[in-house]
Each structure stands twice: as structure tokens, then as C-alpha cells.
PDB file of N, CA and C in Angstrom:
ATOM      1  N   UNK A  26     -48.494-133.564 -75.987  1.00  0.00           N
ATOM      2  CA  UNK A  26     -49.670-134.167 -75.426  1.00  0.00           C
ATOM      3  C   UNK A  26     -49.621-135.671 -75.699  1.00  0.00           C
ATOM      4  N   UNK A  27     -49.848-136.558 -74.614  1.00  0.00           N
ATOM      5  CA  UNK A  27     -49.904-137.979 -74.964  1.00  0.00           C
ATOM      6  C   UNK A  27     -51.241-138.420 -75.061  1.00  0.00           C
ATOM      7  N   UNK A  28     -51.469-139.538 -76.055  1.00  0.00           N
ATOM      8  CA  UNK A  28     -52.063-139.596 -76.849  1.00  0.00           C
ATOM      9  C   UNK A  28     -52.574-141.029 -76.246  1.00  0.00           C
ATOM     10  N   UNK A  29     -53.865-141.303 -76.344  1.00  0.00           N
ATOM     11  CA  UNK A  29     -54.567-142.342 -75.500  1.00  0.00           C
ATOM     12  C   UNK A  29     -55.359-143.137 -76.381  1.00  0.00           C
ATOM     13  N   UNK A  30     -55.021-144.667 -76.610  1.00  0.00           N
ATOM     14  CA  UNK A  30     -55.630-145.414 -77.119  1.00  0.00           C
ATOM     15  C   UNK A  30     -57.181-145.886 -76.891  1.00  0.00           C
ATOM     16  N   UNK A  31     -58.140-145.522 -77.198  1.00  0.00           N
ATOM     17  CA  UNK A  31     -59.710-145.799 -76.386  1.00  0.00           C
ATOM     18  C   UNK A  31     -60.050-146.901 -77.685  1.00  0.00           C
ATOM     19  N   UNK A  32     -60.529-148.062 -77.022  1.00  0.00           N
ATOM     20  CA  UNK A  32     -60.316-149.393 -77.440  1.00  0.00           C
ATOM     21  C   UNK A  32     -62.067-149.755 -77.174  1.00  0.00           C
ATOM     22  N   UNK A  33     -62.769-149.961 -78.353  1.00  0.00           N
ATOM     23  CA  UNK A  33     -64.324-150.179 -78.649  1.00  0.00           C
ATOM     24  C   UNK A  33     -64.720-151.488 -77.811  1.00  0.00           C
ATOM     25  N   UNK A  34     -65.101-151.845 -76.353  1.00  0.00           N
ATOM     26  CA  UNK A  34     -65.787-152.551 -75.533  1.00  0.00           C
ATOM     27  C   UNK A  34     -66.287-153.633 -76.616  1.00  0.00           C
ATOM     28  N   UNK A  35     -65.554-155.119 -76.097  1.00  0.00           N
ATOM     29  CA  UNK A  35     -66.168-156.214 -77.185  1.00  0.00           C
ATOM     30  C   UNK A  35     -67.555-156.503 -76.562  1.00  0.00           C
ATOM     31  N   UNK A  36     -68.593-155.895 -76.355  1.00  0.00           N
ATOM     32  CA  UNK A  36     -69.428-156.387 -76.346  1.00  0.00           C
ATOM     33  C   UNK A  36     -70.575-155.210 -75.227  1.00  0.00           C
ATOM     34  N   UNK A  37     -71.620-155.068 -75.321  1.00  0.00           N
ATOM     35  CA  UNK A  37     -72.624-154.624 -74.475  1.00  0.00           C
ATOM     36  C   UNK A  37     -71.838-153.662 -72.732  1.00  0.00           C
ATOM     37  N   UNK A  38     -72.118-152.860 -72.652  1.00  0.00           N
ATOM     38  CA  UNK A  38     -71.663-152.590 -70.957  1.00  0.00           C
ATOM     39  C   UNK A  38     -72.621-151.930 -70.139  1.00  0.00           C
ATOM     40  N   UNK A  39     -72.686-152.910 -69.332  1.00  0.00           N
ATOM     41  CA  UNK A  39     -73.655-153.007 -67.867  1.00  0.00           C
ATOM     42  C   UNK A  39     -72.987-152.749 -66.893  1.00  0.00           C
ATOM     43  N   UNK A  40     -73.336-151.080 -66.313  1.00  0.00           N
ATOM     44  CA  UNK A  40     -72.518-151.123 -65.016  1.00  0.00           C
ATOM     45  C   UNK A  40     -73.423-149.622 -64.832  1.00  0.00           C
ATOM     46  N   UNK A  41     -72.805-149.672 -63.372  1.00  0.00           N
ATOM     47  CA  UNK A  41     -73.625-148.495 -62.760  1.00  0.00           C
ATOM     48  C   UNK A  41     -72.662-147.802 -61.727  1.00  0.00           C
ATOM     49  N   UNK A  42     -73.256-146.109 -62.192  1.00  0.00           N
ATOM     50  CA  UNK A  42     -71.781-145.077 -61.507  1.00  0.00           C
ATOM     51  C   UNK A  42     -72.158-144.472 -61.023  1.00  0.00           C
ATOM     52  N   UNK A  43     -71.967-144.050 -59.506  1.00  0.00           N
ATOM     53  CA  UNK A  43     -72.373-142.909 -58.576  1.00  0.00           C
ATOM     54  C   UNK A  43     -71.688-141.590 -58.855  1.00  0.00           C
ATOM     55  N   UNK A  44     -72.720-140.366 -58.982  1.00  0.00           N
ATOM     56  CA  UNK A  44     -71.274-139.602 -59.359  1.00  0.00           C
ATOM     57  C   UNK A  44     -72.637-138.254 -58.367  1.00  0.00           C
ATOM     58  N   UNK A  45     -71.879-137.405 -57.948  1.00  0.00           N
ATOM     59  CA  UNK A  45     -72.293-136.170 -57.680  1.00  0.00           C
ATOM     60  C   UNK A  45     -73.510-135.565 -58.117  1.00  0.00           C
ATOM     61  N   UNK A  46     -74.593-134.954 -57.995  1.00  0.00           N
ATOM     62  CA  UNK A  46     -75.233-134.282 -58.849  1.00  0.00           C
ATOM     63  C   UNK A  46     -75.025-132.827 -59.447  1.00  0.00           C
ATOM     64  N   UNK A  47     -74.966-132.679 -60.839  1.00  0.00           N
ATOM     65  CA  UNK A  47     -73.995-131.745 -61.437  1.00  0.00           C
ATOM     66  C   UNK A  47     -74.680-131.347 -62.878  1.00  0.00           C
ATOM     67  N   UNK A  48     -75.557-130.120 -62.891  1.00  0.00           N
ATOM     68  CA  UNK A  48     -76.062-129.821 -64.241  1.00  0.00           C
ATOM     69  C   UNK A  48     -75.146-129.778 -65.420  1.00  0.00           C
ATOM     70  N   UNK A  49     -73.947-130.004 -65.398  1.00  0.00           N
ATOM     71  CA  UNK A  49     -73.406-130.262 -66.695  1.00  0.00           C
ATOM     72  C   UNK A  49     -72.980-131.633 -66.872  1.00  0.00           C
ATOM     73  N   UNK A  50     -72.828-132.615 -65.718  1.00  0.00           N
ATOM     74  CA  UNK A  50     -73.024-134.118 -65.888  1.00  0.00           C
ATOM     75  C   UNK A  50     -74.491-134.538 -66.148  1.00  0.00           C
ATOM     76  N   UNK A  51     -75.280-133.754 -65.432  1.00  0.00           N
ATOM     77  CA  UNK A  51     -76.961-134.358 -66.227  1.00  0.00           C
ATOM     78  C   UNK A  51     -76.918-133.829 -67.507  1.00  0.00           C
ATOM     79  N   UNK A  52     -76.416-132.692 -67.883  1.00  0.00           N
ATOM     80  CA  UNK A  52     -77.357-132.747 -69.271  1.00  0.00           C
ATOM     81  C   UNK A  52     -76.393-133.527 -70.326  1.00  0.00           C
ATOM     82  N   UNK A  53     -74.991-134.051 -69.418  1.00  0.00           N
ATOM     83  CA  UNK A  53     -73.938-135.086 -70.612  1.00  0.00           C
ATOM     84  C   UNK A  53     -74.522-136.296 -70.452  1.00  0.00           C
ATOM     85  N   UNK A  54     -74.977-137.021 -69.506  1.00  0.00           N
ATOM     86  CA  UNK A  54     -75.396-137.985 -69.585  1.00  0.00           C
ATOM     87  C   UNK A  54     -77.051-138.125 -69.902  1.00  0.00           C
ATOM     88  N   UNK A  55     -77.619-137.055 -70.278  1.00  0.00           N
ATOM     89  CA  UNK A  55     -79.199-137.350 -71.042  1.00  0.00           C
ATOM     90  C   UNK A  55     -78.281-137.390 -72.357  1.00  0.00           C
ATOM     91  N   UNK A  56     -77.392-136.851 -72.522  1.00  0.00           N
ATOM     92  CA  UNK A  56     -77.418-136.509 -74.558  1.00  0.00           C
ATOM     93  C   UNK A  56     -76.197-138.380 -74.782  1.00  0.00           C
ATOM     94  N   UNK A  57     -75.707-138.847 -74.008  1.00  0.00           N
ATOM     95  CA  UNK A  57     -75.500-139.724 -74.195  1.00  0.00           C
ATOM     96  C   UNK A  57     -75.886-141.172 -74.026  1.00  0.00           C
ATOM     97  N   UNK A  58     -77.240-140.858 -72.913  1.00  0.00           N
ATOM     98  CA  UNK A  58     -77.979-141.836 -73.255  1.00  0.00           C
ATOM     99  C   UNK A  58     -79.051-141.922 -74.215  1.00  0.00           C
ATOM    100  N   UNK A  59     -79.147-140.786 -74.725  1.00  0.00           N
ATOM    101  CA  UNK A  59     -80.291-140.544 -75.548  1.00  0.00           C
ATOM    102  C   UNK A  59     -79.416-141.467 -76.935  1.00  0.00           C
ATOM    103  N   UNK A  60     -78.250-141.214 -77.513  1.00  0.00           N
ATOM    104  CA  UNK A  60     -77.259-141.818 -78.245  1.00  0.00           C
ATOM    105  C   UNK A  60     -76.855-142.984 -77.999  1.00  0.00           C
ATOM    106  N   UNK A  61     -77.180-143.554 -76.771  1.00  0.00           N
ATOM    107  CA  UNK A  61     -76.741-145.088 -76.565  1.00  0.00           C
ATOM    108  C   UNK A  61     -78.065-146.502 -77.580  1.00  0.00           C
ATOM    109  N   UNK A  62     -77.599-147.525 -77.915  1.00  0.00           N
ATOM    110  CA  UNK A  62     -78.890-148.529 -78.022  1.00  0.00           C
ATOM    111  C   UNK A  62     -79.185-148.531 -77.165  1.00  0.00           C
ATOM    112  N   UNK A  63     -80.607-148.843 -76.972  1.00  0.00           N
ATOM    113  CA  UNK A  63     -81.760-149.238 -75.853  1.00  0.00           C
ATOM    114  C   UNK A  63     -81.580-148.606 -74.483  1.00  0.00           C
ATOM    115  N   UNK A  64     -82.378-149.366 -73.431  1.00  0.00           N
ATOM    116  CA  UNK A  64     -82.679-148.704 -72.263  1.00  0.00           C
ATOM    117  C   UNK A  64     -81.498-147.668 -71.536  1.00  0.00           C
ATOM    118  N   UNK A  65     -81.716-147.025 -70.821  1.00  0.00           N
ATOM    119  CA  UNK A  65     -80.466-146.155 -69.913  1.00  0.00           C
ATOM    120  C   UNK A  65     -81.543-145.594 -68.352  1.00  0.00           C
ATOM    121  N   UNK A  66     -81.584-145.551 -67.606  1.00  0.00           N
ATOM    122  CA  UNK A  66     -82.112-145.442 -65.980  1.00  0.00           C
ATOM    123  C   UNK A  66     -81.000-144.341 -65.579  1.00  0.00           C
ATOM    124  N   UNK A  67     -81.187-142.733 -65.552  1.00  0.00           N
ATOM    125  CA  UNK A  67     -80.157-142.584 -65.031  1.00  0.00           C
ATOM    126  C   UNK A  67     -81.354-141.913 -63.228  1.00  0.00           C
ATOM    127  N   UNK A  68     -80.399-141.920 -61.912  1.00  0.00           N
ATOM    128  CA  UNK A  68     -80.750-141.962 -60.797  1.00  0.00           C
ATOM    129  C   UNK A  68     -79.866-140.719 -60.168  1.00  0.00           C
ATOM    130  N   UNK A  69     -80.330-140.024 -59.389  1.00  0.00           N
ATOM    131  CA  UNK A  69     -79.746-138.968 -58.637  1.00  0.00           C
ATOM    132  C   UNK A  69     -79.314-137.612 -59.782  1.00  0.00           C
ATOM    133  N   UNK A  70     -80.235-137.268 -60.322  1.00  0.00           N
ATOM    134  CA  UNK A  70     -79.975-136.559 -61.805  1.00  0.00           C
ATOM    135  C   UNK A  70     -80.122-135.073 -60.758  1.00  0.00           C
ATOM    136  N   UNK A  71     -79.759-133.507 -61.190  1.00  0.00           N
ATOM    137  CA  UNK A  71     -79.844-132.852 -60.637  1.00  0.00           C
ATOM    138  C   UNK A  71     -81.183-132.138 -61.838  1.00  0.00           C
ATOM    139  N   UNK A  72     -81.840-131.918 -61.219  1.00  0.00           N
ATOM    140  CA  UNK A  72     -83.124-131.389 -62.061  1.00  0.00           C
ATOM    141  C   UNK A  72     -83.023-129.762 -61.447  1.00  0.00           C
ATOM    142  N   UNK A  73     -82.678-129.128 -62.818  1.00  0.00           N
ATOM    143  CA  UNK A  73     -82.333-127.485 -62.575  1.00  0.00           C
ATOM    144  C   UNK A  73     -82.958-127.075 -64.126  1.00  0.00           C
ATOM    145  N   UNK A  74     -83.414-125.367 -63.969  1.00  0.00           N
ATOM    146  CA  UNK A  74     -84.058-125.286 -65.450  1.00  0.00           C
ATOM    147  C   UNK A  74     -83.196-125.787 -66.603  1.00  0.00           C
ATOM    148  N   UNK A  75     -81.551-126.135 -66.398  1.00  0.00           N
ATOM    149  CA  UNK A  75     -80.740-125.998 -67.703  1.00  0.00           C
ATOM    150  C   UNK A  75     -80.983-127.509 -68.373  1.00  0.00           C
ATOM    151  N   UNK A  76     -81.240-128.592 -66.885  1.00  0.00           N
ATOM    152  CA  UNK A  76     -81.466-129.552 -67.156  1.00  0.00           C
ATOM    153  C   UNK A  76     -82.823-130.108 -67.455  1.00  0.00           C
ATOM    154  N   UNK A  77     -83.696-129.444 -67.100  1.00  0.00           N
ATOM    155  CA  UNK A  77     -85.152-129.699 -68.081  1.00  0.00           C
ATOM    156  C   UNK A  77     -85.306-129.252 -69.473  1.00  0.00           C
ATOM    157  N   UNK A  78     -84.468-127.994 -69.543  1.00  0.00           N
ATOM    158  CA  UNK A  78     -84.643-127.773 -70.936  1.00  0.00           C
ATOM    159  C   UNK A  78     -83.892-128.791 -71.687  1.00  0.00           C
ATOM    160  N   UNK A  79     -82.998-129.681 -71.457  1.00  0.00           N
ATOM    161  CA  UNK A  79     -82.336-130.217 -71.958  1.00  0.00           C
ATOM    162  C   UNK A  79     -82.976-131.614 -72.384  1.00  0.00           C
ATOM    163  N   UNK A  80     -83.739-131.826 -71.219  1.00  0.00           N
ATOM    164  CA  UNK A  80     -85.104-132.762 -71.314  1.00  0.00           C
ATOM    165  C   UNK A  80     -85.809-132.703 -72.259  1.00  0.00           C
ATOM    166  N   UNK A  81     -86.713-131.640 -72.303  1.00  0.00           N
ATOM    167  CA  UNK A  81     -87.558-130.974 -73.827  1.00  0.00           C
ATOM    168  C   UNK A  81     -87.078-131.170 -74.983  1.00  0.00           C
ATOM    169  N   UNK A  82     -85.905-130.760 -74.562  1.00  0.00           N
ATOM    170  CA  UNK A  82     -84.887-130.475 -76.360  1.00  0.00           C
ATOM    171  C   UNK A  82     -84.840-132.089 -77.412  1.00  0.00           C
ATOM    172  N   UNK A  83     -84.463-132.812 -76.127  1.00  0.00           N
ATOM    173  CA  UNK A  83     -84.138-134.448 -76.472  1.00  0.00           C
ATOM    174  C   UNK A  83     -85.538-134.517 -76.707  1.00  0.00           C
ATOM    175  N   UNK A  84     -86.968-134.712 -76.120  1.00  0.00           N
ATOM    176  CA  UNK A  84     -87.924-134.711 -76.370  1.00  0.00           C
ATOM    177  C   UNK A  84     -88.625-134.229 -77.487  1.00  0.00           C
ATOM    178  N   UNK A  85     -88.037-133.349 -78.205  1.00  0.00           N
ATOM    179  CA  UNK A  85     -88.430-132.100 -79.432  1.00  0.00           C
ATOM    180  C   UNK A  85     -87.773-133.318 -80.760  1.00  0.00           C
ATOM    181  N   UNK A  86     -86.555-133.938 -80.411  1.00  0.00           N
ATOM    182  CA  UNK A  86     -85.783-134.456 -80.955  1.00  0.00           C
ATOM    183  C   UNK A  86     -86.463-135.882 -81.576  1.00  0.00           C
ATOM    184  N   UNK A  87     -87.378-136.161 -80.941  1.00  0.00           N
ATOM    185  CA  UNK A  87     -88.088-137.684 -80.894  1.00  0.00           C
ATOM    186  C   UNK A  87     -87.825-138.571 -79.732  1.00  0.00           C
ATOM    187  N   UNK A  88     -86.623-138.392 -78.579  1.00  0.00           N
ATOM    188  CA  UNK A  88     -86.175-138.996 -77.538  1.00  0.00           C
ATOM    189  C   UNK A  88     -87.536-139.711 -76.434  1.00  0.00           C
ATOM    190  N   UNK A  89     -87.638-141.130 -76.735  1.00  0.00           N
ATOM    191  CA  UNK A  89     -88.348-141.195 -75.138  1.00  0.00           C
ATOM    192  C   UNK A  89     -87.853-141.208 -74.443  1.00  0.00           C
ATOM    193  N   UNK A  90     -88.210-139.827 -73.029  1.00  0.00           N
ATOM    194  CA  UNK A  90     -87.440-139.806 -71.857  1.00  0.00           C
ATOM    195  C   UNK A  90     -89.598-139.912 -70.831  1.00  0.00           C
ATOM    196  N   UNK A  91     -88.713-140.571 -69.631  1.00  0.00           N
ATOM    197  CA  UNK A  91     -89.651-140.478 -68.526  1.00  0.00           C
ATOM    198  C   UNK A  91     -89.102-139.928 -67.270  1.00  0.00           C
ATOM    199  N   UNK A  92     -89.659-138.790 -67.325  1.00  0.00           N
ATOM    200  CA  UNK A  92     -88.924-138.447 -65.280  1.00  0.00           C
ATOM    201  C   UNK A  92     -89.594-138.151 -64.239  1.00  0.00           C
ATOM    202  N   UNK A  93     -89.168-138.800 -63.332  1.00  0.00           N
ATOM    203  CA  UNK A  93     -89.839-138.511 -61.687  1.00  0.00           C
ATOM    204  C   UNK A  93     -89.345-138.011 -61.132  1.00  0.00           C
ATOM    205  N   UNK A  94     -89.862-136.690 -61.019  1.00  0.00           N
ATOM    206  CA  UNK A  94     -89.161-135.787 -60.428  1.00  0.00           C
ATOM    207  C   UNK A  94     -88.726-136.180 -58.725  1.00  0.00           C
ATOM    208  N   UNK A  95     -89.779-136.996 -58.209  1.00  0.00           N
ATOM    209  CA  UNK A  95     -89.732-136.913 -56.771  1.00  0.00           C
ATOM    210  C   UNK A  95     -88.214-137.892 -56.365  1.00  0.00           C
ATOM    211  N   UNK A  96     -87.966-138.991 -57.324  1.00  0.00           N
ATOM    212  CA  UNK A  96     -86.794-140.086 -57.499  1.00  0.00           C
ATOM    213  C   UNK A  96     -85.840-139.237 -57.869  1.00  0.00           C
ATOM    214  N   UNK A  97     -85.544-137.743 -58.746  1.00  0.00           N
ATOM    215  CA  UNK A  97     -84.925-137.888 -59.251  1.00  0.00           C
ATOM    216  C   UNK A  97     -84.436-138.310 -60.529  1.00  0.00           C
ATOM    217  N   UNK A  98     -85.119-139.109 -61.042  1.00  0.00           N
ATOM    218  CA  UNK A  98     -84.257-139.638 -61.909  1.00  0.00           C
ATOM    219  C   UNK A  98     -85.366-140.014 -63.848  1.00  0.00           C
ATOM    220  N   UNK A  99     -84.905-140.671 -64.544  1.00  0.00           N
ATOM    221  CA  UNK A  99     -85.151-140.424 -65.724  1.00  0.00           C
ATOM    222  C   UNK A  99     -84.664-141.801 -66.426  1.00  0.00           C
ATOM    223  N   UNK A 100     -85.614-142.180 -67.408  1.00  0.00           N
ATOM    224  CA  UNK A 100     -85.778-142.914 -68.095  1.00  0.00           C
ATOM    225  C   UNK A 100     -85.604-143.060 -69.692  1.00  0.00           C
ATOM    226  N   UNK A 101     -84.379-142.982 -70.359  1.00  0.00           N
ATOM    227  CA  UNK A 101     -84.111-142.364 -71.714  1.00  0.00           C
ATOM    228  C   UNK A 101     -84.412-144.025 -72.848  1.00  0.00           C
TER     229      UNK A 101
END
């Protein structure tokens, strides 16, 4: 197996990724923005029961999340 150097970003990263809507990419990207510093906006989230509970859970956790359901999307 080759072995991949992942090299710590000198500084802050601002960028934005279109990706599919996919209950196991929403509930990876609530638990990693919930783990990021400060704000995270994620948009086109697939809202399914696995992914609300996943909502709650972070919420149970102390997480501020905000979601609109009608957008889609969520505020961690």
C-alpha cells in the first residue's frame, strides 16, 4: 500500500464543494464541521431520518446547528 503524505494547510481554508446529496456525506460533513473552528454553511444537505438524527446527536453534544429545511441546508 502506498503511503500518502497529508501536509497541515498553512493557514485557514475557504472554499466551497458541490458534491451530490448523500446521507453518509451529510452526516460526514455535520461531524466534521461540528469539529472544525468557527462557522461552516453546509447547502444541498440530504435531510433523511439518519441525517436528522445525526443533527440531534451533535445537538445532545452541545453543537450549534441551525437548519432550513426548505434550503436544505444547515448552519454548524
Amino acid at each position: 500500500m502506498d503511503l500518502y503524505d497529508c501536509r497541515q494547510p498553512p493557514g485557514p481554508i475557504d472554499a466551497s464543494v458541490a458534491l451530490p446529496g448523500s446521507k453518509s456525506i451529510t452526516n460526514r460533513v455535520l461531524i466534521t464541521a461540528a469539529l472544525a473552528d468557527g462557522h461552516s454553511v453546509l447547502s444541498n444537505i440530504l435531510l433523511a431520518e439518519d441525517t436528522e438524527l445525526m443533527i440531534g446527536a451533535l445537538r445532545e453534544l452541545g453543537v450549534s446547528i441551525t437548519l432550513d429545511r426548505r434550503e436544505s441546508a444547515v448552519e454548524v
